[in-house]
XYZ file of C-alpha atoms in Angstrom:
742
model
C -48.605 -13.705 -11.870
C -52.656 -13.500 -10.939
C -51.888 -10.377 -9.580
C -50.980 -9.139 -13.147
C -54.219 -11.289 -14.692
C -56.763 -8.774 -12.435
C -54.629 -5.805 -13.496
C -55.517 -6.641 -17.273
C -59.503 -7.461 -16.124
C -59.773 -4.492 -14.345
C -58.609 -2.190 -17.684
C -60.240 -4.340 -20.066
C -63.433 -3.394 -18.272
C -63.064 -0.163 -18.582
C -62.896 -0.374 -22.722
C -58.624 -0.277 -22.259
C -55.913 -1.893 -23.537
C -52.876 -0.418 -22.908
C -51.910 0.566 -19.147
C -52.053 3.664 -17.146
C -48.433 4.661 -15.865
C -49.487 3.734 -12.282
C -50.614 0.426 -13.840
C -47.411 -0.599 -15.165
C -45.802 0.611 -11.733
C -47.879 -2.375 -10.058
C -47.396 -4.834 -12.855
C -43.888 -4.226 -11.600
C -43.818 -3.604 -8.694
C -46.209 -7.679 -8.739
C -42.969 -8.532 -10.121
C -41.002 -7.640 -7.616
C -38.695 -4.502 -10.307
C -37.967 -1.269 -8.438
C -40.210 1.582 -9.217
C -40.480 4.640 -7.463
C -42.668 6.111 -4.285
C -45.855 6.991 -6.728
C -48.637 8.358 -6.345
C -51.772 9.672 -9.041
C -53.847 11.401 -7.025
C -57.985 13.147 -8.113
C -58.143 16.008 -10.570
C -58.830 18.103 -6.774
C -56.511 16.767 -4.388
C -53.906 19.577 -3.892
C -51.232 16.597 -3.134
C -49.486 18.601 0.022
C -49.136 15.770 3.075
C -48.032 13.482 -0.145
C -45.486 15.205 -1.453
C -44.030 16.334 1.424
C -43.520 12.052 2.453
C -41.019 11.769 -0.147
C -38.232 11.609 -0.127
C -35.685 13.664 -1.412
C -35.435 18.130 -1.830
C -36.890 17.040 -5.646
C -40.527 15.703 -6.515
C -41.900 14.627 -10.341
C -45.177 15.619 -11.178
C -46.899 14.383 -14.564
C -50.696 14.023 -16.305
C -52.153 11.078 -16.187
C -54.401 10.707 -18.931
C -55.381 8.375 -21.215
C -55.552 11.417 -23.648
C -52.047 12.223 -23.731
C -49.627 9.501 -24.805
C -47.049 11.400 -25.091
C -46.650 13.394 -22.238
C -42.589 14.783 -22.236
C -43.379 16.301 -25.923
C -46.673 18.038 -24.118
C -45.063 19.173 -20.881
C -47.585 16.434 -19.081
C -44.211 16.021 -17.244
C -41.853 18.792 -14.955
C -39.348 17.619 -12.239
C -39.381 20.793 -8.909
C -38.794 21.048 -5.814
C -40.915 20.103 -3.646
C -41.362 23.221 -2.272
C -43.153 23.823 -5.187
C -45.009 20.980 -6.091
C -48.287 22.768 -5.180
C -47.871 25.450 -7.797
C -46.229 23.178 -10.350
C -49.773 20.625 -9.298
C -52.279 23.948 -10.456
C -50.298 24.343 -13.475
C -50.765 20.814 -14.989
C -54.413 21.363 -13.650
C -54.897 24.394 -15.857
C -53.479 22.746 -18.890
C -54.422 19.826 -19.263
C -58.311 20.118 -17.054
C -59.016 16.873 -19.012
C -56.928 14.772 -16.880
C -58.358 12.014 -14.893
C -55.019 12.375 -12.404
C -51.976 14.019 -10.989
C -49.086 11.269 -10.605
C -46.730 12.849 -7.544
C -43.143 10.631 -7.883
C -39.622 10.851 -5.840
C -37.171 11.697 -7.834
C -34.906 9.641 -8.794
C -30.976 10.827 -9.086
C -29.913 9.532 -12.321
C -27.110 10.989 -14.389
C -29.611 12.065 -17.671
C -28.028 11.587 -21.066
C -25.156 9.226 -19.459
C -24.519 6.233 -21.155
C -25.758 3.571 -19.143
C -27.316 5.148 -16.462
C -30.195 5.402 -18.589
C -31.298 2.258 -20.380
C -34.285 1.197 -22.379
C -35.931 -2.428 -21.282
C -38.844 -3.688 -23.744
C -40.759 -7.124 -24.632
C -43.061 -7.755 -27.411
C -44.485 -9.507 -29.189
C -43.856 -10.523 -32.601
C -45.937 -12.643 -34.941
C -43.073 -15.005 -36.176
C -40.237 -15.248 -33.613
C -42.802 -14.763 -30.039
C -42.494 -13.176 -27.673
C -38.878 -11.076 -27.695
C -37.383 -8.549 -25.371
C -35.030 -6.077 -25.895
C -32.175 -4.166 -24.257
C -30.602 -1.043 -25.261
C -30.054 2.601 -24.474
C -32.738 4.434 -22.734
C -34.340 8.289 -21.837
C -36.390 10.729 -24.655
C -34.342 9.806 -27.506
C -33.577 6.538 -27.838
C -34.448 6.024 -30.686
C -32.874 8.658 -32.519
C -29.555 7.595 -30.401
C -29.997 3.832 -31.828
C -30.426 5.221 -35.372
C -26.914 6.485 -35.220
C -25.404 3.696 -33.351
C -23.727 0.835 -36.104
C -25.788 -1.735 -36.835
C -25.959 -4.738 -34.617
C -24.587 -2.152 -31.653
C -28.118 -1.012 -30.361
C -30.731 -3.170 -28.718
C -29.382 -6.555 -27.943
C -31.572 -8.810 -28.673
C -33.358 -12.101 -27.240
C -36.607 -14.598 -27.659
C -37.918 -15.242 -24.542
C -38.454 -18.658 -24.329
C -34.276 -18.080 -24.948
C -33.746 -16.924 -21.403
C -34.759 -19.870 -18.804
C -31.287 -20.671 -16.822
C -29.313 -17.488 -14.977
C -27.273 -18.733 -18.051
C -28.053 -17.969 -21.076
C -29.913 -14.142 -19.047
C -26.032 -13.461 -18.520
C -25.296 -13.625 -22.264
C -28.284 -11.864 -22.968
C -26.846 -9.293 -20.956
C -23.246 -9.399 -21.766
C -24.138 -9.041 -25.476
C -25.703 -5.564 -24.601
C -22.988 -2.644 -25.760
C -24.908 0.260 -23.198
C -24.902 -1.973 -20.159
C -21.104 -2.493 -20.435
C -21.811 1.272 -19.671
C -23.322 0.730 -15.929
C -20.928 -2.288 -15.534
C -17.472 0.245 -15.895
C -16.012 -2.604 -18.644
C -15.296 0.830 -20.969
C -11.963 2.921 -20.700
C -12.335 5.108 -17.397
C -16.043 3.458 -16.543
C -16.757 2.728 -12.948
C -19.636 -0.010 -12.097
C -23.121 1.919 -11.893
C -24.795 -1.600 -11.084
C -23.916 -5.334 -10.709
C -25.349 -6.995 -13.532
C -27.431 -9.672 -10.775
C -29.716 -6.006 -10.765
C -30.882 -6.379 -14.850
C -30.567 -10.268 -14.668
C -33.370 -9.576 -12.431
C -35.565 -7.366 -14.873
C -34.515 -9.098 -17.487
C -35.358 -12.851 -15.968
C -39.342 -10.678 -15.074
C -40.057 -9.691 -18.112
C -39.164 -13.047 -19.477
C -41.230 -14.620 -17.459
C -44.075 -12.255 -17.993
C -43.998 -12.338 -21.511
C -43.537 -16.357 -21.518
C -47.112 -16.458 -19.774
C -49.363 -14.376 -20.837
C -48.045 -14.967 -24.739
C -51.283 -16.377 -25.483
C -51.286 -20.244 -24.257
C -51.270 -19.844 -20.847
C -54.182 -17.290 -19.778
C -56.995 -14.666 -20.937
C -54.268 -12.553 -21.726
C -51.750 -11.095 -24.702
C -48.945 -8.635 -24.113
C -48.703 -7.444 -27.260
C -45.143 -4.858 -26.016
C -44.032 -3.793 -22.734
C -41.566 -0.848 -22.732
C -39.622 0.668 -19.340
C -37.942 3.994 -20.618
C -36.159 4.932 -19.328
C -34.942 2.407 -16.604
C -32.316 4.164 -14.766
C -29.340 3.324 -12.784
C -29.224 5.369 -9.402
C -27.379 4.178 -6.411
C -26.722 0.428 -7.735
C -30.349 -0.089 -8.244
C -32.889 0.513 -11.268
C -35.474 1.985 -11.370
C -38.534 2.273 -14.002
C -39.520 5.928 -14.442
C -41.756 4.905 -17.034
C -44.186 2.666 -18.481
C -46.303 1.478 -20.912
C -48.197 -1.910 -21.865
C -50.378 -2.855 -24.330
C -51.929 -6.729 -23.787
C -55.233 -8.031 -25.348
C -57.608 -11.154 -25.162
C -55.752 -13.884 -25.654
C -58.694 -14.489 -28.366
C -57.686 -12.332 -30.814
C -53.874 -13.804 -31.436
C -53.183 -15.428 -34.734
C -54.197 -18.606 -34.929
C -51.632 -21.454 -34.293
C -50.377 -22.821 -38.542
C -51.463 -26.085 -40.115
C -47.811 -27.373 -40.754
C -47.262 -29.809 -43.635
C -46.218 -33.044 -42.751
C -42.675 -33.901 -43.992
C -43.553 -36.485 -46.572
C -45.469 -33.744 -48.402
C -43.151 -31.659 -47.928
C -40.561 -33.661 -49.717
C -43.253 -34.856 -52.416
C -42.580 -31.201 -53.670
C -39.129 -31.900 -53.435
C -38.400 -34.967 -54.441
C -41.162 -36.137 -56.805
C -41.398 -39.145 -58.176
C -44.870 -38.531 -60.563
C -45.832 -35.761 -61.676
C -48.911 -34.255 -63.055
C -49.747 -30.776 -64.736
C -53.144 -28.876 -64.853
C -54.507 -26.219 -67.664
C -52.110 -27.699 -70.372
C -53.324 -26.532 -73.651
C -53.707 -29.072 -76.881
C -53.813 -25.672 -79.475
C -51.245 -23.054 -77.743
C -47.620 -22.781 -75.934
C -49.498 -22.315 -72.777
C -48.223 -21.488 -69.568
C -48.965 -25.484 -68.574
C -47.566 -26.420 -71.877
C -44.563 -24.535 -71.770
C -44.173 -25.915 -67.876
C -45.139 -29.950 -69.420
C -42.382 -29.071 -71.742
C -39.576 -28.549 -69.291
C -40.663 -31.488 -67.021
C -39.935 -33.903 -69.662
C -37.355 -31.784 -71.249
C -35.361 -31.933 -68.051
C -34.823 -35.854 -68.247
C -37.763 -36.892 -65.796
C -39.345 -40.084 -67.468
C -42.898 -39.598 -69.037
C -44.595 -42.952 -68.062
C -45.153 -41.580 -64.943
C -45.775 -37.669 -66.156
C -49.361 -36.659 -66.938
C -51.529 -33.992 -67.844
C -55.085 -33.245 -65.720
C -57.764 -32.727 -68.541
C -61.556 -33.260 -70.429
C -59.446 -34.278 -73.075
C -59.136 -37.839 -75.046
C -55.523 -38.744 -75.966
C -51.930 -37.479 -75.202
C -50.462 -34.102 -76.017
C -46.904 -34.267 -76.553
C -46.933 -37.462 -76.115
C -47.970 -37.206 -72.306
C -51.658 -38.784 -71.367
C -54.441 -36.572 -70.297
C -57.019 -37.832 -67.345
C -60.173 -36.246 -66.809
C -60.324 -36.112 -62.942
C -57.085 -36.904 -59.934
C -59.608 -39.971 -59.320
C -58.874 -41.579 -62.286
C -54.616 -40.902 -62.472
C -52.970 -44.330 -62.608
C -51.139 -43.768 -59.427
C -50.216 -40.947 -56.337
C -49.870 -37.892 -57.654
C -46.596 -36.635 -55.878
C -46.364 -33.254 -57.448
C -49.663 -31.474 -59.509
C -49.137 -28.222 -60.851
C -51.445 -25.960 -61.377
C -51.189 -23.046 -63.801
C -55.018 -22.829 -64.645
C -57.419 -19.297 -64.148
C -57.030 -17.791 -60.605
C -60.743 -18.216 -60.273
C -60.894 -22.139 -61.592
C -58.706 -22.913 -58.260
C -60.918 -23.050 -55.858
C -63.526 -25.684 -57.232
C -59.962 -27.561 -59.499
C -58.325 -27.606 -55.681
C -61.163 -29.699 -54.291
C -61.177 -32.036 -56.808
C -57.286 -32.860 -56.209
C -58.221 -32.945 -52.478
C -61.311 -34.819 -52.235
C -59.761 -37.667 -54.589
C -56.594 -38.373 -51.930
C -54.136 -38.916 -55.035
C -52.319 -35.811 -54.725
C -49.565 -35.366 -51.912
C -47.980 -32.178 -53.438
C -49.650 -29.323 -55.328
C -47.686 -26.194 -56.650
C -49.803 -23.141 -57.794
C -48.255 -20.975 -60.148
C -52.100 -19.365 -60.652
C -52.558 -16.427 -58.778
C -54.376 -14.309 -57.509
C -55.505 -15.233 -54.288
C -55.281 -12.597 -51.629
C -51.879 -10.054 -52.763
C -54.421 -8.492 -54.359
C -57.497 -6.169 -53.663
C -61.041 -8.355 -53.538
C -58.735 -11.380 -53.792
C -59.816 -12.415 -50.618
C -62.343 -14.540 -50.580
C -60.720 -15.882 -53.854
C -57.852 -16.919 -50.916
C -60.233 -17.973 -48.251
C -61.903 -20.863 -50.659
C -58.231 -22.098 -51.618
C -57.444 -22.393 -47.734
C -61.012 -23.892 -47.041
C -60.517 -26.429 -49.499
C -56.395 -27.135 -48.000
C -57.802 -27.778 -44.872
C -60.215 -30.594 -46.622
C -58.076 -31.887 -48.408
C -56.109 -32.685 -45.501
C -57.998 -34.481 -43.217
C -58.837 -37.115 -46.751
C -54.943 -36.901 -47.076
C -52.783 -35.732 -43.977
C -49.724 -35.742 -46.146
C -51.042 -32.611 -48.881
C -49.373 -29.786 -49.044
C -49.556 -26.751 -51.487
C -46.572 -24.584 -52.619
C -47.348 -21.207 -54.105
C -49.851 -19.506 -54.880
C -48.325 -16.817 -57.697
C -44.841 -19.655 -57.483
C -42.678 -19.479 -59.880
C -42.410 -23.308 -60.304
C -39.488 -25.761 -58.351
C -36.584 -27.274 -60.310
C -35.741 -30.667 -58.838
C -32.178 -31.941 -59.664
C -32.827 -35.520 -57.570
C -35.805 -35.766 -59.322
C -35.022 -34.758 -62.631
C -37.503 -31.758 -62.744
C -38.304 -28.223 -63.654
C -41.447 -26.920 -63.034
C -40.511 -23.166 -63.729
C -42.329 -21.631 -66.880
C -39.292 -19.611 -68.518
C -39.339 -20.526 -72.188
C -36.018 -22.514 -72.586
C -34.905 -20.474 -75.208
C -35.393 -17.424 -72.159
C -33.143 -19.511 -70.272
C -31.337 -22.211 -69.444
C -33.151 -23.729 -66.702
C -30.144 -24.215 -63.107
C -29.963 -29.011 -64.080
C -27.591 -30.658 -62.906
C -24.101 -30.042 -61.607
C -20.979 -28.421 -61.523
C -17.727 -30.053 -60.530
C -16.612 -29.300 -57.504
C -19.198 -27.145 -55.615
C -21.634 -28.464 -52.579
C -25.266 -29.503 -53.154
C -27.263 -26.349 -52.169
C -31.324 -25.423 -51.229
C -31.591 -22.024 -53.149
C -35.620 -20.989 -51.411
C -37.196 -17.913 -51.856
C -40.758 -16.094 -51.900
C -39.513 -14.293 -55.215
C -39.613 -16.623 -58.455
C -38.367 -13.833 -60.724
C -34.479 -13.301 -57.744
C -34.386 -16.786 -58.167
C -34.116 -17.290 -61.890
C -31.982 -13.867 -61.959
C -29.784 -15.751 -59.560
C -29.487 -18.675 -61.802
C -29.444 -16.550 -64.923
C -26.801 -14.116 -64.098
C -24.171 -17.735 -62.689
C -25.723 -20.270 -65.063
C -22.467 -22.790 -63.114
C -24.996 -21.992 -59.976
C -26.762 -25.081 -60.153
C -29.312 -25.848 -56.762
C -29.507 -29.116 -55.962
C -33.743 -28.018 -55.059
C -34.427 -24.259 -56.881
C -37.921 -23.890 -54.977
C -40.096 -20.271 -55.888
C -42.487 -20.462 -52.754
C -44.744 -17.837 -53.817
C -47.033 -16.205 -51.198
C -46.847 -18.933 -48.095
C -50.159 -19.749 -48.881
C -49.651 -23.261 -47.089
C -46.014 -24.673 -46.915
C -43.725 -22.148 -46.104
C -39.811 -21.053 -46.487
C -39.654 -22.547 -42.735
C -40.746 -25.111 -44.199
C -38.180 -26.712 -47.218
C -35.760 -25.182 -45.181
C -36.642 -27.351 -42.443
C -36.646 -30.356 -44.734
C -33.132 -28.873 -46.843
C -31.918 -29.444 -42.840
C -32.737 -33.325 -42.972
C -31.084 -33.813 -46.316
C -27.026 -34.889 -45.263
C -26.250 -34.333 -49.257
C -26.745 -30.499 -48.545
C -24.494 -28.289 -47.620
C -25.736 -24.589 -47.762
C -29.790 -22.925 -47.538
C -30.187 -20.247 -49.479
C -33.075 -18.218 -48.367
C -35.053 -15.081 -49.798
C -38.280 -14.361 -47.218
C -40.382 -11.501 -47.290
C -42.731 -12.257 -44.394
C -42.844 -15.178 -41.842
C -46.016 -16.822 -40.358
C -46.938 -16.553 -37.395
C -44.681 -19.458 -35.285
C -42.670 -19.549 -38.400
C -38.988 -17.134 -37.383
C -38.236 -19.904 -33.973
C -39.203 -22.503 -36.393
C -36.767 -21.377 -38.554
C -33.693 -20.690 -36.253
C -34.570 -23.584 -34.504
C -33.242 -25.523 -38.292
C -31.290 -22.688 -38.539
C -29.479 -23.564 -35.208
C -29.337 -27.677 -36.235
C -28.060 -26.867 -39.587
C -24.650 -24.498 -38.612
C -23.955 -27.468 -35.932
C -24.297 -30.312 -38.773
C -21.285 -27.922 -40.452
C -24.477 -27.047 -43.342
C -24.065 -23.087 -44.298
C -27.034 -20.344 -44.176
C -27.424 -17.368 -45.682
C -30.482 -15.292 -45.409
C -32.368 -11.761 -47.102
C -34.884 -10.792 -45.196
C -36.934 -8.437 -47.876
C -39.497 -6.033 -45.352
C -36.538 -4.290 -43.428
C -37.646 0.097 -44.135
C -40.098 2.032 -43.523
C -41.231 2.073 -46.740
C -40.919 -2.137 -46.546
C -43.307 -3.523 -43.441
C -45.763 -1.499 -40.966
C -44.810 1.337 -39.510
C -45.776 -0.607 -35.137
C -46.239 1.786 -32.691
C -43.911 2.360 -29.824
C -40.698 3.118 -29.221
C -40.107 -0.857 -28.403
C -41.090 -2.444 -31.515
C -39.356 0.810 -33.856
C -35.991 -0.078 -32.418
C -36.743 -3.737 -33.085
C -38.589 -3.294 -36.243
C -39.229 -7.397 -37.687
C -36.366 -7.268 -40.199
C -34.055 -6.181 -36.974
C -35.549 -8.961 -34.749
C -35.643 -11.579 -37.894
C -31.495 -10.310 -38.543
C -29.852 -10.602 -35.131
C -31.584 -13.645 -34.069
C -30.928 -15.591 -37.144
C -27.132 -13.754 -36.828
C -27.362 -15.466 -33.510
C -28.680 -19.293 -34.942
C -25.693 -18.930 -37.034
C -27.314 -17.853 -39.846
C -26.213 -15.290 -42.862
C -27.914 -12.083 -43.204
C -27.083 -10.289 -45.729
C -27.652 -6.968 -45.752
C -27.921 -6.438 -49.622
C -28.832 -8.696 -52.528
C -25.605 -8.510 -53.795
C -24.309 -9.771 -50.391
C -26.006 -12.020 -50.955
C -25.870 -13.396 -54.453
C -22.087 -13.418 -53.618
C -22.729 -14.858 -50.266
C -24.242 -18.158 -52.058
C -21.501 -18.119 -54.860
C -19.089 -18.825 -52.432
C -21.594 -21.471 -50.172
C -21.475 -22.793 -53.850
C -18.046 -23.771 -54.370
C -16.898 -24.439 -50.348
C -19.861 -25.163 -48.143
C -18.516 -28.422 -48.307
C -14.496 -27.753 -46.760
C -14.276 -26.371 -43.474
C -12.204 -23.082 -43.075
C -9.898 -23.855 -40.833
C -8.064 -21.262 -38.677
C -9.079 -18.209 -41.953
C -5.950 -18.631 -43.319
C -5.699 -17.026 -46.587
C -2.846 -16.745 -49.619
C -3.514 -13.402 -51.853
C -2.329 -13.431 -55.205
C -2.370 -10.201 -57.971
C -0.177 -8.962 -60.869
C -1.996 -5.307 -59.927
C -0.729 -3.304 -56.180
C -3.619 -1.771 -56.202
C -5.740 -4.709 -56.121
C -3.656 -6.286 -53.685
C -3.851 -2.669 -51.086
C -7.220 -3.190 -51.696
C -7.544 -6.868 -50.658
C -5.570 -6.099 -48.058
C -7.211 -3.051 -47.283
C -11.058 -5.766 -46.706
C -9.682 -7.731 -43.952
C -10.789 -5.582 -41.023
C -9.302 -5.731 -37.672
C -10.090 -9.092 -35.332
C -11.688 -10.826 -39.486
C -11.303 -14.663 -38.876
C -9.249 -13.900 -42.141
C -5.104 -14.203 -41.687
C -2.999 -13.143 -44.690
C 0.323 -15.171 -42.453
C 3.510 -15.224 -44.506
C 4.959 -18.258 -45.556
C 7.407 -20.738 -43.790
C 10.166 -21.053 -45.111
C 9.968 -23.732 -47.147
C 6.829 -22.221 -48.790
C 9.380 -19.333 -49.150
C 11.861 -21.135 -50.392
C 9.567 -22.783 -53.769
C 7.549 -19.222 -54.016
C 11.531 -17.538 -54.624
C 12.114 -20.819 -57.475
C 8.543 -19.595 -59.407
C 10.053 -16.060 -59.196
C 13.377 -17.639 -60.827
C 12.158 -19.117 -63.680
C 9.325 -17.175 -64.519
C 12.267 -14.069 -65.246
C 10.483 -12.572 -62.569
C 12.491 -11.726 -59.499
C 14.780 -9.906 -60.244
C 11.338 -7.245 -60.137
C 8.892 -9.402 -57.057
C 9.698 -10.590 -53.752
C 7.833 -13.318 -51.773
C 5.139 -11.554 -49.293
C 1.567 -12.200 -48.998
C -0.617 -10.057 -50.631
C 1.807 -11.118 -53.308
C 1.513 -9.190 -56.715
C 3.924 -10.621 -59.271
C 3.281 -7.963 -61.522
C 1.829 -7.256 -65.170
C 5.147 -9.822 -65.920
C 3.376 -12.565 -64.915
C 2.504 -15.192 -66.914
C 0.578 -17.874 -66.277
C 2.367 -20.796 -65.560
C 3.703 -18.728 -62.824
C 0.529 -17.629 -61.383
C -1.094 -21.787 -61.984
C 2.865 -22.656 -59.431
C 2.326 -20.716 -56.896
C -1.568 -21.900 -57.199
C -0.024 -25.154 -56.399
C 2.413 -24.058 -54.425
C 0.351 -22.570 -51.645
C -2.251 -25.014 -52.231
C -0.483 -27.922 -51.455
C 1.392 -26.673 -48.830
C -1.330 -27.003 -46.365
C -0.093 -24.222 -44.431
C -2.929 -21.900 -46.254
C -7.324 -22.032 -45.795
C -7.859 -19.932 -48.412
C -6.471 -18.395 -51.478
C -7.616 -15.555 -53.344
C -6.295 -14.690 -57.120
C -7.526 -11.677 -58.558
C -5.229 -11.098 -62.108
C -5.926 -8.201 -64.399
C -6.786 -10.312 -67.129
C -4.947 -7.589 -69.091
C -1.186 -7.901 -69.978
C 0.304 -9.626 -72.667
C 2.062 -12.125 -71.054
C -1.903 -14.367 -69.579
C -3.657 -16.638 -71.824
C -6.876 -14.891 -71.297
C -9.351 -14.664 -73.964
C -10.180 -16.919 -76.769
C -7.871 -16.404 -79.244
C -5.493 -17.022 -76.658
C -7.019 -20.794 -75.485
C -7.551 -20.470 -72.370
C -9.904 -23.378 -72.399
C -7.684 -25.883 -72.942
C -7.060 -28.251 -69.767
C -3.140 -26.627 -69.437
C -4.874 -22.882 -69.659
C -5.123 -21.591 -66.429
C -9.319 -22.008 -65.575
C -8.347 -25.635 -66.266
C -4.936 -25.560 -63.831
C -6.705 -24.111 -61.282
C -10.123 -25.858 -60.958
C -7.857 -29.391 -61.194
C -5.951 -27.834 -57.868
C -9.005 -26.778 -56.010
C -10.568 -29.782 -56.721
C -7.579 -32.004 -55.598
C -6.874 -29.688 -52.409
C -9.998 -28.978 -51.438
C -9.180 -25.715 -51.098
C -11.638 -22.482 -51.215
C -10.216 -20.576 -54.474
C -11.543 -17.834 -55.375
C -10.404 -15.796 -58.644
C -10.723 -12.572 -59.558
C -11.202 -10.288 -62.386
C -11.472 -6.811 -62.537
C -11.900 -5.638 -66.602
C -15.243 -5.714 -68.784
C -17.621 -7.842 -71.120
C -14.464 -8.634 -72.897
C -13.081 -10.760 -70.338
C -16.553 -12.520 -69.795
C -15.181 -15.355 -71.454
C -12.411 -16.192 -69.284
C -14.466 -15.210 -66.028
C -16.957 -17.669 -67.392
C -14.710 -20.235 -68.378
C -13.287 -19.951 -64.304
C -16.874 -20.289 -63.197
C -17.182 -24.088 -65.208
C -14.441 -25.138 -63.404
C -16.229 -23.534 -59.436
C -14.309 -21.591 -59.319
C -16.131 -18.600 -57.446
C -15.798 -15.620 -59.449
C -16.137 -11.649 -59.363
C -15.192 -8.686 -61.191
C -14.024 -6.829 -58.322
C -11.063 -7.625 -55.792
C -12.500 -5.500 -52.607
C -15.792 -7.022 -53.858
C -14.537 -10.964 -53.747
C -12.307 -10.662 -50.467
C -15.210 -9.320 -48.569
C -17.764 -12.578 -49.634
C -14.351 -14.569 -48.359
C -14.144 -12.107 -44.805
C -18.111 -12.919 -44.707
C -17.812 -16.346 -45.429
C -14.790 -17.690 -43.345
C -16.806 -15.042 -40.504
C -19.262 -17.800 -39.674
C -19.540 -20.478 -37.562
């Protein structure tokens, strides 16, 4: 690596932060990787003597110019017979008179545009996840080909920190779709190169990125790429190379991660104070105050920070943080942004504040507020010098709901929204952590029976981040599911989150993620093929999925998965045996269509004993003449409630199934599905199904594909703890995603 450092020293001394192609080859040579025989000749050199010594009958002529980034597109690359090379060089010199030189290279025989013979191996420094490697389709249209492939097919992605052993490297090789063609593992294919050949490149790239990650010397590699990495005669040869680097001192500083105690002060506060409360009107802070004690939090441990004598709404005011009679776990600040630094300075200097929820905005997220943001960050650092457990959540936070502490600091009036307080029978304890407060209140208002143990709106992550909260939630043995909405990752937070996800999944928890910023519009464009093919969202999705998380592609998918987690995360997934019950043929067919080949879910046929019990229920309902026992099972619109509940009980009691979907169209006359028919009684279908799901501890989802008239019917099912849907195929997709995860 000393030789590589010397190359960086020389280039930077010349005012460059990128290497020439020849210098990239020198880096590869230092790593003992395959490069073509080549040389860069001055513009005055005819090159005839070097050309004569090249192997083969052809030569590759390229311009060497820092001003021309895309040589192929500009006509700066020519393949020709060696006998024509001198003339081609002359043409190149005339076309590019300002070039520094001409590179002459041996021609490496390989099939262009043939899958498996042109690869792209790249690595780049990702702010959230550190150095990552990618292996995918190479060639001149690598980006175009990759965009046409199914997401997850190409490229393969791995953290350089996770490629330390031969087994880890081999697993990465096997995960690369394109390598199957080089390895001859496709129908009619033949092996073009040994796995050992690509493993050597991957091992070297991983070591290179680990060495130049900013922690072990003067330089950081931003991006290194070889495209194409040609497969020729059993060996891998770099036919082009790009490398960008920068001084290690320009790396983003490591984040001062808050302590576990600081984060838990925010999640499970025993004492709460509110700043910004008006004594004369119901402003934001006063709404928060009322929501806190309205959630059941004891007023004897609730305080107001205000220069005011007496009480407001029965809560005593204190003029300064130093005056509080006890240590404050959570200080909720809802004051104008300009007043935040001074208040924060006082809170930090007092040493009496462990956690601070900053509702106030206008600190860095809006142009012109950078100074206020810098002041806040400075105050956080000072506060932590006095109290190491000081932690700030926000700014621009909508608040936190903690069911264990009976705290609700959301500033939504109760007449606008029923807060997610309490619990729903049968629901697993869930942590819902989101950068967007609006997303939290949208989901919990749409699904009022979804009452997470913790609802955290993180805001702009000035201190505590989504991964910080996720790590704390993963440590809580009662939490069975962690739901995360993220917009951005702080330096190193991606790696920390992936480790948290892996640990949580190992402990039997479910983790779901929605990562915003997945399109060129949603994320800043990054220069280079590797960076654009493996952008920030692609990296996050790939690595978090490898860790075991479900990464939703749409907000709808996330909401559906959240329902599944809330209802069933505490249950095992078994072997994926699924029973489907409906009263409509189209629903049975739609659900069957959505069980893809290779799915973990299996609609297995019932045993003879269960089949007999189901047949008896059909006879009791007088529909045995038109219905056969099957799976999916369609009892037709003539199947009454007692047949549906009877089948559900027989199926769940049999132990033959790990999950059940019941999807009747509720408009049929034999079903009690509108309020006037009394479906809400203890003998109604909602109560029956809820009791059965809890008794047999088996995931049961309910679907009622009908209009708003049947909203109360669906709501009754949700109150029983069932996941509820309005379309059968959406229900099945959610089940499939839930059961497919580890």
